[in-house]
Coordinates of C-alpha atoms in Angstrom, one line a residue:
X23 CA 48.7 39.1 79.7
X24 CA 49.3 35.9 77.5
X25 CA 46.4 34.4 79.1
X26 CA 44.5 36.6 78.1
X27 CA 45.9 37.1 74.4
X28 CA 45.3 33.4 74.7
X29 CA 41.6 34.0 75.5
X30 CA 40.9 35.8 72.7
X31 CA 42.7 33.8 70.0
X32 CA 40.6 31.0 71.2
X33 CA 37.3 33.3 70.8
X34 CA 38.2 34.1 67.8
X35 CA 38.5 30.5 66.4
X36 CA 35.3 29.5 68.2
X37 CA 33.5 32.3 66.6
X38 CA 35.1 31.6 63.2
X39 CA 34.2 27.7 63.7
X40 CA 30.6 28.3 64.3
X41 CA 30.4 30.7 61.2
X42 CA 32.3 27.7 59.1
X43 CA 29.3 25.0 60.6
X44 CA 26.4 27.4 59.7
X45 CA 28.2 28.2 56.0
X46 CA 28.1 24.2 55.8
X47 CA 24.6 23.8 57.2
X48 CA 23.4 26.7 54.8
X49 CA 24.9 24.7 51.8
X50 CA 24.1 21.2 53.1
X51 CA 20.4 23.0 53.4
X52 CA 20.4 24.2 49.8
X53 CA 21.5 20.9 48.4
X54 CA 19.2 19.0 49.9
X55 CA 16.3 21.3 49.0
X56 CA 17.3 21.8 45.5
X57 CA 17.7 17.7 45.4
X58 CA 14.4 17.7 47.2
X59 CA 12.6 20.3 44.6
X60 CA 14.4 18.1 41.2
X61 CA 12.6 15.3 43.1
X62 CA 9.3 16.2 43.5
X63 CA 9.5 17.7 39.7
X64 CA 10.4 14.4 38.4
X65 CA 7.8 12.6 40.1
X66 CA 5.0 14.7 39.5
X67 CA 6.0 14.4 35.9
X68 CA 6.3 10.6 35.9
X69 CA 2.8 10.9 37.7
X70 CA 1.4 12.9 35.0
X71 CA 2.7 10.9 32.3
X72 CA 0.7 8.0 33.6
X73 CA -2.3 10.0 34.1
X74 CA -2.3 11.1 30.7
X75 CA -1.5 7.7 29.3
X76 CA -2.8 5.1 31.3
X77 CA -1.8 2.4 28.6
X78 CA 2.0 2.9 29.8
X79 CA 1.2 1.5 33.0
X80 CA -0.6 -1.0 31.6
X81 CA 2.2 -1.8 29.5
X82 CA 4.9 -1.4 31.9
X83 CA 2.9 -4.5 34.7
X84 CA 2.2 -6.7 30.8
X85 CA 6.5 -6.8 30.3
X86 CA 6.8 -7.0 34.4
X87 CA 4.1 -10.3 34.0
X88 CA 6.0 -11.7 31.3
X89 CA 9.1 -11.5 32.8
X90 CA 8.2 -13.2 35.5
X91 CA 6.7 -15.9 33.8
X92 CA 10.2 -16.4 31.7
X93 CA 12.5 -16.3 34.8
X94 CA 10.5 -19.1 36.4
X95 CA 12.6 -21.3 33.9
X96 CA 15.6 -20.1 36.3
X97 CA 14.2 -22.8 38.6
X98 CA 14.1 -25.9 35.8
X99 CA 15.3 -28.9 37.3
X100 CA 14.2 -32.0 35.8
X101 CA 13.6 -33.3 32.7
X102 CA 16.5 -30.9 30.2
X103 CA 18.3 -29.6 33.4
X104 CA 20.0 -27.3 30.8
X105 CA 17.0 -25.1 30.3
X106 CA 17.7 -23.6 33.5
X107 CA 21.6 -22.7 32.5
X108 CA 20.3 -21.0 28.9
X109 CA 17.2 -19.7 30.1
X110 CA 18.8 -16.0 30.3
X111 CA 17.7 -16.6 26.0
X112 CA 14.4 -16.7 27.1
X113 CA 14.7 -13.8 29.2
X114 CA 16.4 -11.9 27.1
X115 CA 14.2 -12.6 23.9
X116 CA 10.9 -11.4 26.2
X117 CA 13.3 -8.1 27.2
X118 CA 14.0 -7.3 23.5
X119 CA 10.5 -8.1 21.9
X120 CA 8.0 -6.8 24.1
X121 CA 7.4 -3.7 22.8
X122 CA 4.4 -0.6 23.5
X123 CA 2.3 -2.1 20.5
X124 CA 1.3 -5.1 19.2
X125 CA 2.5 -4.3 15.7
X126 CA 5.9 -3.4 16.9
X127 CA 5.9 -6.7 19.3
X128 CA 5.3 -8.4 16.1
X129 CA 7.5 -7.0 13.7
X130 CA 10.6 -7.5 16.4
X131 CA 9.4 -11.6 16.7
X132 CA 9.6 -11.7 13.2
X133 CA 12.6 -10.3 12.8
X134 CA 14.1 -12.1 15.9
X135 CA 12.7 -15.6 14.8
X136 CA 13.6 -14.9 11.7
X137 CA 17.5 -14.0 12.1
X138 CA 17.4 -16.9 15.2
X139 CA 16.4 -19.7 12.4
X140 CA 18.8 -19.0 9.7
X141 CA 21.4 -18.3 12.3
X142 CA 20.3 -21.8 13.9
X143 CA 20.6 -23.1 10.6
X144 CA 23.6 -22.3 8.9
X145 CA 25.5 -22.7 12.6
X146 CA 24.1 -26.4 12.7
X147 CA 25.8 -26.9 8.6
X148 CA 28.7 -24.9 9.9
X149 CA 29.6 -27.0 12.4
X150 CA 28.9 -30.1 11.0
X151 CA 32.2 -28.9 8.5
X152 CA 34.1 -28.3 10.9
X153 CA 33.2 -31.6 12.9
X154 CA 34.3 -33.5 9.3
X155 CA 37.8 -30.3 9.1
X156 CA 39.5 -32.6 12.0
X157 CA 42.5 -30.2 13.0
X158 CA 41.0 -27.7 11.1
X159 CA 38.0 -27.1 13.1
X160 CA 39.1 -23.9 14.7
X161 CA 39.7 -22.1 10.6
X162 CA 36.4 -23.5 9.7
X163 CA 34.9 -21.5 12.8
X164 CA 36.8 -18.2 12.3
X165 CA 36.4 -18.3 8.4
X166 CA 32.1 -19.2 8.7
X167 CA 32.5 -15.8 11.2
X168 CA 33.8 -13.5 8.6
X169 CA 31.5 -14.8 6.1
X170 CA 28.5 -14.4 8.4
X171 CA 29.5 -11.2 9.2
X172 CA 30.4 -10.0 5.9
X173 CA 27.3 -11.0 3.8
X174 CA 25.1 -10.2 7.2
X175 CA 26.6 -6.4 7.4
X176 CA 26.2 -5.6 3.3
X177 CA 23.0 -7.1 2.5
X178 CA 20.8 -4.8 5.4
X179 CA 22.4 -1.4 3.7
X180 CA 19.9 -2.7 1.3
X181 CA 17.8 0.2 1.2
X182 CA 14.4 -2.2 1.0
X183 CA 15.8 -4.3 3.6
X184 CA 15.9 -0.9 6.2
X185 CA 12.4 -2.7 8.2
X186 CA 14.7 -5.9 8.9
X187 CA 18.1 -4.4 10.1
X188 CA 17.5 -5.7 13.4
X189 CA 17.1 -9.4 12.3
X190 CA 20.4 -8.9 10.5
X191 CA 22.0 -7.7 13.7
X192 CA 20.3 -11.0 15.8
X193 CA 21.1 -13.0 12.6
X194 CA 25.4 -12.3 13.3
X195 CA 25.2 -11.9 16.8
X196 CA 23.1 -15.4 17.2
X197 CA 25.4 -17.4 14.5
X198 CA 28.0 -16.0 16.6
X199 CA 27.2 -17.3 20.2
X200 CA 26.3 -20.9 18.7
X201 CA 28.9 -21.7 17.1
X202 CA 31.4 -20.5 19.9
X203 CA 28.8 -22.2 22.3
X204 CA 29.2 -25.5 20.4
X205 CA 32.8 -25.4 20.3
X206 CA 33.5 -24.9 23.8
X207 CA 31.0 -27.8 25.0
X208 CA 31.9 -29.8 21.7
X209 CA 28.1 -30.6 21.5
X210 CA 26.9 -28.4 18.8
X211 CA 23.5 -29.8 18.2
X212 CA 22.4 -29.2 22.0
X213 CA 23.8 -25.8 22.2
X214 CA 22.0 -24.9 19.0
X215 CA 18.4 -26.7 19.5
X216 CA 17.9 -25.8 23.2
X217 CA 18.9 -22.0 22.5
X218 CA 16.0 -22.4 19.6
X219 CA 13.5 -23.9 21.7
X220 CA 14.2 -21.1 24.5
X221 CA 13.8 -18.1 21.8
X222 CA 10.8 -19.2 20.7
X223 CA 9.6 -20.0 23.7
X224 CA 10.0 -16.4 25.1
X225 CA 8.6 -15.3 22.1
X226 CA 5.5 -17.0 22.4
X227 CA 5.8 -15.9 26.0
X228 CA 5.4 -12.0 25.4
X229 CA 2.5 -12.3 22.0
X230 CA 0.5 -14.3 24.5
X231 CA 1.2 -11.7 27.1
X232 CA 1.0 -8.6 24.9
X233 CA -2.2 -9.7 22.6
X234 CA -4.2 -11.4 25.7
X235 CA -4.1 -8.6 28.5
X236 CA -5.5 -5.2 27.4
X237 CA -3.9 -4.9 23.8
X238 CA -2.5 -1.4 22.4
X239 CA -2.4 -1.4 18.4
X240 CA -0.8 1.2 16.6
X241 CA -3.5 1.2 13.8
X242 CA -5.9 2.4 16.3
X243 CA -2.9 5.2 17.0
X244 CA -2.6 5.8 13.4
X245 CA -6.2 6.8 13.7
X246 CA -6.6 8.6 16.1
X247 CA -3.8 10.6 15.3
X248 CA -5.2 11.6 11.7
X249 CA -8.6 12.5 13.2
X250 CA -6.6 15.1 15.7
X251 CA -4.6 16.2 12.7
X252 CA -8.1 17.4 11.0
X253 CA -9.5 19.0 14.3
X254 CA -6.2 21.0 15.1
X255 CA -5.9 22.4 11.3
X256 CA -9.8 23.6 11.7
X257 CA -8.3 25.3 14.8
X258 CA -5.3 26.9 14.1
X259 CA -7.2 28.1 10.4
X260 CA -10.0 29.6 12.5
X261 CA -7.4 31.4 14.6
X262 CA -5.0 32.7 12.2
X263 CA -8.2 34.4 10.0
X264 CA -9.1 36.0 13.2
X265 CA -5.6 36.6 13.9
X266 CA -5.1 38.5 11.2
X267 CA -8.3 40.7 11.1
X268 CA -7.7 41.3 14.7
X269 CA -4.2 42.7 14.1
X270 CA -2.5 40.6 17.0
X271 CA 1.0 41.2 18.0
X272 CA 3.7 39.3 16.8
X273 CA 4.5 38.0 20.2
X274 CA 0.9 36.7 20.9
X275 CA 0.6 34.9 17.0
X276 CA 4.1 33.2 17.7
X277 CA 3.5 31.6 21.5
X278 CA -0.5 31.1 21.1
X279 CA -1.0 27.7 20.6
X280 CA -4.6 28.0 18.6
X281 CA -2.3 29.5 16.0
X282 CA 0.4 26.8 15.6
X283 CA -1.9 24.1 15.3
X284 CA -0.7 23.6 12.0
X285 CA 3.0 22.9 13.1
X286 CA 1.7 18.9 15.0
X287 CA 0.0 18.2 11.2
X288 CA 3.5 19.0 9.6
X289 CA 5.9 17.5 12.2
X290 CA 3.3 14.3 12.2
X291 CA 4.7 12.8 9.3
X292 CA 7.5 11.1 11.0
X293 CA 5.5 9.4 13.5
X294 CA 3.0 8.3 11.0
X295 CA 5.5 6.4 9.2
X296 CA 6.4 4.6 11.9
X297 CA 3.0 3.5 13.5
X298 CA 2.0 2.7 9.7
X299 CA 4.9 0.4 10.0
X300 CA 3.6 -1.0 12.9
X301 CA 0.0 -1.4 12.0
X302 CA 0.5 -3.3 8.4
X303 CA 2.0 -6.1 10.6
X304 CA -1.4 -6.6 13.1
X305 CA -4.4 -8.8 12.2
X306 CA -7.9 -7.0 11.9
X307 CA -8.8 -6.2 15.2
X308 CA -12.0 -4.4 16.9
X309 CA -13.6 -2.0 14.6
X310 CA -11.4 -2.8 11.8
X311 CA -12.4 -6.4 11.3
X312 CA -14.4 -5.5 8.5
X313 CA -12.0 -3.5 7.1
X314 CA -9.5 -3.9 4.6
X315 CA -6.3 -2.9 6.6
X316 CA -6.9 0.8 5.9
X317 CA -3.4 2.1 7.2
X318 CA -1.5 3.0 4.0
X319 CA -4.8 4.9 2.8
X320 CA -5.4 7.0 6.0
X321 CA -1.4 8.3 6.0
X322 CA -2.6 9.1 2.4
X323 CA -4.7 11.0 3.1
X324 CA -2.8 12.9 6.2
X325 CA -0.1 13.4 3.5
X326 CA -3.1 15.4 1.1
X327 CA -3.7 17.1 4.3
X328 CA -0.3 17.9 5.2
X329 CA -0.7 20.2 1.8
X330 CA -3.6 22.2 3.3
X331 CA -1.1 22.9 6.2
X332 CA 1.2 23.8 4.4
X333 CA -1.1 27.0 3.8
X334 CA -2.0 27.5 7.1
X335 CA 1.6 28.4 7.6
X336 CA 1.6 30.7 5.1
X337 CA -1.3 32.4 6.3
X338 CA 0.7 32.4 9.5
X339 CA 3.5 33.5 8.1
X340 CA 1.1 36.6 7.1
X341 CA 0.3 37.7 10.6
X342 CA 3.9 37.6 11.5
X343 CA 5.3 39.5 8.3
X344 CA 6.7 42.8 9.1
X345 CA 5.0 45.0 6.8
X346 CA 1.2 45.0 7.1
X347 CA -1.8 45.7 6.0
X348 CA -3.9 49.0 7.4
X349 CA -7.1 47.7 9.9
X350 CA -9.0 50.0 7.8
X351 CA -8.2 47.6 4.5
X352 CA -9.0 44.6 6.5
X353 CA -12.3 45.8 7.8
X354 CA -13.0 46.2 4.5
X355 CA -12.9 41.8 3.4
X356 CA -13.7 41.2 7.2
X357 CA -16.6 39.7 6.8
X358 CA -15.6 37.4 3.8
X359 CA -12.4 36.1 4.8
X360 CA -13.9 34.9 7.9
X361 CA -16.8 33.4 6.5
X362 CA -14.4 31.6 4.0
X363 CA -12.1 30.4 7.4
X364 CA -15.4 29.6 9.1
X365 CA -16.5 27.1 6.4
X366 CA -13.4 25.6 5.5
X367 CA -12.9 24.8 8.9
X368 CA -16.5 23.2 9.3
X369 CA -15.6 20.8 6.7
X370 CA -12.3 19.8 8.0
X371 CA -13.9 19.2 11.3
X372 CA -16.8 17.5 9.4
X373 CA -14.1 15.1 7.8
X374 CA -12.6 14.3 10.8
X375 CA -15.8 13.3 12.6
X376 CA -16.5 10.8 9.8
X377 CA -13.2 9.6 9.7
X378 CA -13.3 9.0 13.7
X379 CA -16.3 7.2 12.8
X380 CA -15.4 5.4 9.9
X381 CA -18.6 7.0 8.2
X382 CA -18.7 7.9 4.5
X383 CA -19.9 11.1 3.3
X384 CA -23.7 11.7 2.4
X385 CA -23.8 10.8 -1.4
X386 CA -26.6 13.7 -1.8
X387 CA -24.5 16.2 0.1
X388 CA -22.1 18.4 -1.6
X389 CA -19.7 18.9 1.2
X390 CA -18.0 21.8 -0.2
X391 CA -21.2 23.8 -1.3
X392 CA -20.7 26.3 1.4
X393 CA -17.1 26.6 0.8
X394 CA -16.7 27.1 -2.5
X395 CA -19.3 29.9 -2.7
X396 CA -18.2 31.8 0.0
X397 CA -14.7 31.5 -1.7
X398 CA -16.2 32.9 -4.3
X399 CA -17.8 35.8 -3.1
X400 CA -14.1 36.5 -1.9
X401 CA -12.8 36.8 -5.0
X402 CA -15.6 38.8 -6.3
X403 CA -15.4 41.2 -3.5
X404 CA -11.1 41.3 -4.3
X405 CA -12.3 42.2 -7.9
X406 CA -14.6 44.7 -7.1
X407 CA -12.3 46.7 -4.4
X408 CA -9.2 46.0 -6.5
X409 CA -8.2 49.5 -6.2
X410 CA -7.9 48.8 -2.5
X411 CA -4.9 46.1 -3.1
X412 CA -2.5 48.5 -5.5
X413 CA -1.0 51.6 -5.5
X414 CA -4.1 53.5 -7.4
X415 CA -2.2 56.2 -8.7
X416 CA 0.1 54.6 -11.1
X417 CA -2.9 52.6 -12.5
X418 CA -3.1 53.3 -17.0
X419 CA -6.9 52.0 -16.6
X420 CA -8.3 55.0 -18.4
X421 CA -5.2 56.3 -20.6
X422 CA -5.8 56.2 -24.1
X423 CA -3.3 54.2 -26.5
X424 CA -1.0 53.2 -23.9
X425 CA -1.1 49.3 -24.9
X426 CA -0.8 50.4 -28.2
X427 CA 2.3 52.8 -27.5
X428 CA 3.5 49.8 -25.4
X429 CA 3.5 47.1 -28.0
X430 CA 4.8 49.8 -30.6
X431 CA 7.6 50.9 -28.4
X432 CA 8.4 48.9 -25.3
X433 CA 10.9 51.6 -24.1
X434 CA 8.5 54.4 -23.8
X435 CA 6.9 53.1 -20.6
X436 CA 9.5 54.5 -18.9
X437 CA 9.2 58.0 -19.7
X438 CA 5.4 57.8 -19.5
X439 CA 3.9 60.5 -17.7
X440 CA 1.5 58.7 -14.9
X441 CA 0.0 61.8 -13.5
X442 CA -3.7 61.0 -14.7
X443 CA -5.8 59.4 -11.8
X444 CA -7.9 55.7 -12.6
X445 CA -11.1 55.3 -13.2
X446 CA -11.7 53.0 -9.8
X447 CA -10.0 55.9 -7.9
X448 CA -12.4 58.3 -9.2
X449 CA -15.4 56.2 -7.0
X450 CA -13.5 56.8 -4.4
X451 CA -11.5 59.2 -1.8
X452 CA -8.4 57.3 -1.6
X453 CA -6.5 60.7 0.4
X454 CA -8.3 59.2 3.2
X455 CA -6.2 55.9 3.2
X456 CA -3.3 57.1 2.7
X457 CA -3.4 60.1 5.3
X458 CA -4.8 57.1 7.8
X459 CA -2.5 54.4 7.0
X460 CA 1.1 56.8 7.3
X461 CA 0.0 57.7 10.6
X462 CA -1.3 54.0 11.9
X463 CA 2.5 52.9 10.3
X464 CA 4.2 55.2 12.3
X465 CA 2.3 54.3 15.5
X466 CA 3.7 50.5 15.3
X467 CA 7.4 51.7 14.3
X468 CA 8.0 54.7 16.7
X469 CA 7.2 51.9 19.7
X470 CA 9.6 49.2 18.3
X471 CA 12.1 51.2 16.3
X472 CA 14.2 51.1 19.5
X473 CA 15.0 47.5 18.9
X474 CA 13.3 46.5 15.6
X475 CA 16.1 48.4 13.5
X476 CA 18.9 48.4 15.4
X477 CA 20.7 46.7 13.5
X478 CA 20.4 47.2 9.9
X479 CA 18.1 49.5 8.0
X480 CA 14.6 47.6 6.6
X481 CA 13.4 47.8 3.5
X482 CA 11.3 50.0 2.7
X483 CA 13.1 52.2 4.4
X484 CA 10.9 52.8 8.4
X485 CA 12.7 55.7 9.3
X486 CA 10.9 57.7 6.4
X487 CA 8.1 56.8 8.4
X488 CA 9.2 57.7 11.8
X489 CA 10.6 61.0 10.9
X490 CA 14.0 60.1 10.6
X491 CA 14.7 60.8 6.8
X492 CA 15.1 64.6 6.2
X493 CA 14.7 63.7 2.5
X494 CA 10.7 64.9 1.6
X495 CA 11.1 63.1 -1.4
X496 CA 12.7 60.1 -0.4
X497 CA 10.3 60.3 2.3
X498 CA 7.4 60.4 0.3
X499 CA 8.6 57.4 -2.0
X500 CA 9.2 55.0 0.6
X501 CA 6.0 56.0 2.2
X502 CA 4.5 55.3 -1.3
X503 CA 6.4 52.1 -1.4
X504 CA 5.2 50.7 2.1
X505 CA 1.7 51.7 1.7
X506 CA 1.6 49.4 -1.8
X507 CA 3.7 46.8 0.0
X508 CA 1.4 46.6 2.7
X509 CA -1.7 46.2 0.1
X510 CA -0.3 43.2 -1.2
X511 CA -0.1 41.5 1.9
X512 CA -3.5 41.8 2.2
X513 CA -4.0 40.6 -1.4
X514 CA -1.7 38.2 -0.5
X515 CA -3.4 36.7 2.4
X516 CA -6.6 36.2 0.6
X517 CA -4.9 34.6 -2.0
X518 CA -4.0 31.8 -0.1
X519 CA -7.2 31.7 1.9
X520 CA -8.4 30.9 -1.5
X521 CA -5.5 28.5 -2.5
X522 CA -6.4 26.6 1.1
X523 CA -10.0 26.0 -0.2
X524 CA -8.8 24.6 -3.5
X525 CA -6.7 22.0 -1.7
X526 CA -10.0 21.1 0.0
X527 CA -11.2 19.3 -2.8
X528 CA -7.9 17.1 -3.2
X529 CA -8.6 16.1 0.6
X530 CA -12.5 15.3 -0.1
X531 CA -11.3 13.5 -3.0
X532 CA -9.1 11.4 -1.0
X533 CA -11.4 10.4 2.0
X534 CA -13.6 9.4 -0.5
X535 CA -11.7 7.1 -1.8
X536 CA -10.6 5.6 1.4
X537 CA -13.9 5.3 2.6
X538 CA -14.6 3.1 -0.5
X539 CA -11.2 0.9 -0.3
X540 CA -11.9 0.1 3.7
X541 CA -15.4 0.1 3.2
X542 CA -16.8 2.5 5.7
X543 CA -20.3 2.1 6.7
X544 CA -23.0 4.7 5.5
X545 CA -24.2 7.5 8.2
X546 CA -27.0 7.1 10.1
X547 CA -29.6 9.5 8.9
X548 CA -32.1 10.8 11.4
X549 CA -35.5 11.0 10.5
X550 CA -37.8 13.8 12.0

């Protein structure tokens, strides 16, 4: 009998061991694949980013070259055997200055050679005081330290001096070493000469590196980055007018990216700024030898761009607004509206070829011909269906004496009786609209009223237009009031379709001028 208890306790801890292994081998299995899957995601994405950009590889063997060129000195042995104890200033100068561009390679070496020599200089006077200060060498040390520091620290909050904050920071941090160098080998002008000589010798190390083998400039980043700012505003334009006359969903106009084109022109700013401060610091190079440093102009002209954008996202802003305008009123400037869109965009795409060229424009062509007359015929098509954009009903077109009652007695508007019809309304039947447009309103709400106005009641009131105000004439008021809100969004939208074309001119205006300053060459014309 206990044997056999025995037996069975011992089953039941085998069993309960094995279950214990294959709960550890099913956790041991899931970390290792879910290691295994973070893995593979990672290097696929480092594989793509080299695939994309080809230039970081590049860049990555140029620092790998020069740093293996600098760490040679590691092995110095005769003549200056101490070049091989302070040759981590070489390497560490090549480590800090070899940077993705040539202009950023060269505005660190300036700063670093910069801060190095004063820092070289004023430790070599430094320490010749406190060579003469006897037993008072060691207060002369601390007290040049604080001063350093002091003046070093205050004068880059300078807000001008914001492009050399780094030289400050070598400037401290170099006085600093060399003068606690000196002290401890009591050889100051050795420590300070041969960390000099080593600086500038990595220096030289990573321009000679960096400018020689497959150079990357920022200017020609700056470029190309304005030319894609022109091409992606014709884009996202194009696809926000044929957003809109399309009625897409709200969904669709947020998450499609041929609609938020716009958004990379506005968030370039940032990025411009910095490659501009980049390229000012490079010598004319490749295609811009024979021109005259053309940086400053060309984020110019990005910024007068940037403006344009700025209406894009209105117009954006339009397709995404939560009262809109009836398909039926649409139809109606279809054809206009995209032939404005159409043309505005062939100019900005026109633009941006030159510009990617470094072309002027044709001095017989008006590049805005097109443009302007199609804008034009917008706004005579918005004069001549005004009646389309306003509640018709409560126009005084037609009423006789009311400016003169008005400008006689201001407070008799409001008991003004505005049953008469206007004359535009007579030209048409405008029941049809508004038994079309209630019914098309009600269509969008009934499918999102479940979570659209869960919350808080809209204005105008969309219940009204669902059926759920009992009120007939509340009812029909906010009715009234949706239907004139959602004809001003139309009116709205054209507005700024015809605001975007005037900005045009400011952007034409501006090329022009840069093409003059960096002298652009004229096009090629093509005879037949």
């Amino acid at each position: 009998m206990v044997m056999n208890i025995k037996k069975f306790f011992k089953k039941d801890n085998s069993s309960y061991n094995k279950e214990k292994l294959l709960l550890h081998d099913e956790k041991r299995n899931g970390c290792c694949i879910y290691f295994n899957n973070v893995q593979d995601y990672y290097i696929k994405k480092v594989i793509d980013m080299g695939k994309n950009d080809p230039r970081k590889i590049i860049f990555a063997l140029k620092m790998g070259f020069a740093l293996f060129a600098v760490s040679l000195l590691i092995f110095w042995k005769e003549p200056y055997p101490d070049v091989a104890q302070f040759s981590i200033w070489a390497i560490l100068t090549v480590l800090i200055m070899f940077e993705f561009t040539i202009g950023g390679t060269l505005i660190k070496g300036f700063n670093r050679g910069l801060g190095t020599f004063c820092a070289g200089m004023l430790a070599f006077v430094f320490a010749q005081f406190a060579l003469l200060a006897g037993e008072y060498e060691r207060v002369v040390i601390v007290v040049s330290i604080f001063i350093v520091a002091f003046f070093g620290s205050y004068l880059k909050l300078y807000p001008t001096m914001a492009p050399y904050e780094y030289g400050y920071r070598v400037f401290i941090l170099t006085y600093c070493i060399l003068i606690v160098a000196g002290n401890r080998t009591r050889d100051y002008n050795v420590a300070i000469f041969t960390r000099l000589a080593l600086i500038a010798l990595g220096a030289g190390i990573s321009l000679l590196i960096n400018i020689s083998i497959c150079p990357i400039w920022a200017g020609e980043d700056l470029h190309r980055l304005v030319v894609k700012n022109f091409m992606d505003l014709a884009t996202s334009l194009e696809g926000c007018i044929d957003g809109y006359l399309n009625c897409v969903e709200h969904d669709e106009a947020t998450n499609n990216s041929k609609y938020n084109g716009y958004k990379f022109v506005i968030d370039s700013s940032s990025r411009e700024q910095t490659l501009l401060g980049f390229a000012i610091w490079e010598p004319p190079h490749g295609r811009y030898k024979m021109h005259k440093n053309p940086w400053k102009d060309f984020v110019k002209l990005s910024s007068e761009l940037r403006h344009c954008a700025f209406m894009v996202m209105a117009l954006h802003g339009c397709i995404q607004s939560k009262i809109q305008a009836p398909p039926e009123k649409r139809k109606v400037f279809q054809d206009e509206l995209k032939k404005v869109g159409v043309n505005a965009a062939k100019v900005l795409r026109e633009l941006g070829t030159k510009l990617e060229k470094l072309e002027t424009l044709s001095g017989h062509e008006n590049i805005l011909k097109e443009v302007h007359e199609t804008a034009q015929n917008l706004q005579k098509k918005i004069d001549h269906k005004s009646y389309l954009l306003v509640n018709a009903k409560s126009w005084e077109i037609g009423k006789p004496n009311v400016i003169n009652n008005l400008l006689e007695d201001p407070s008799s508007d409001q008991n003004m009786s505005l049953s008469s019809q206007s004359l535009s309304e007579t030209a048409i039947d405008m029941r049809s609209m508004h038994a079309n447009w209630p019914q098309y309103a009600k269509d969008q709400l009934v499918t999102k009223s479940s979570t659209l106005y869960k919350k808080q009641n809209q204005w105008p009131s969309s219940f009204s237009l669902i059926g759920g105000d009992q009120n007939v004439d509340t009812n029909n008021d906010a009715i009234e009031t949706y239907l004139s809100a959602s004809a001003l969004s139309l009116a709205t939208f054209a507005s700024l379709l015809i605001e975007f074309v005037a900005r045009l001119q400011n952007v034409v205006d501006y090329f022009e001028e840069l093409s003059q300053r960096a002298e652009f060459k004229e096009p090629i014309s093509i005879k037949s």
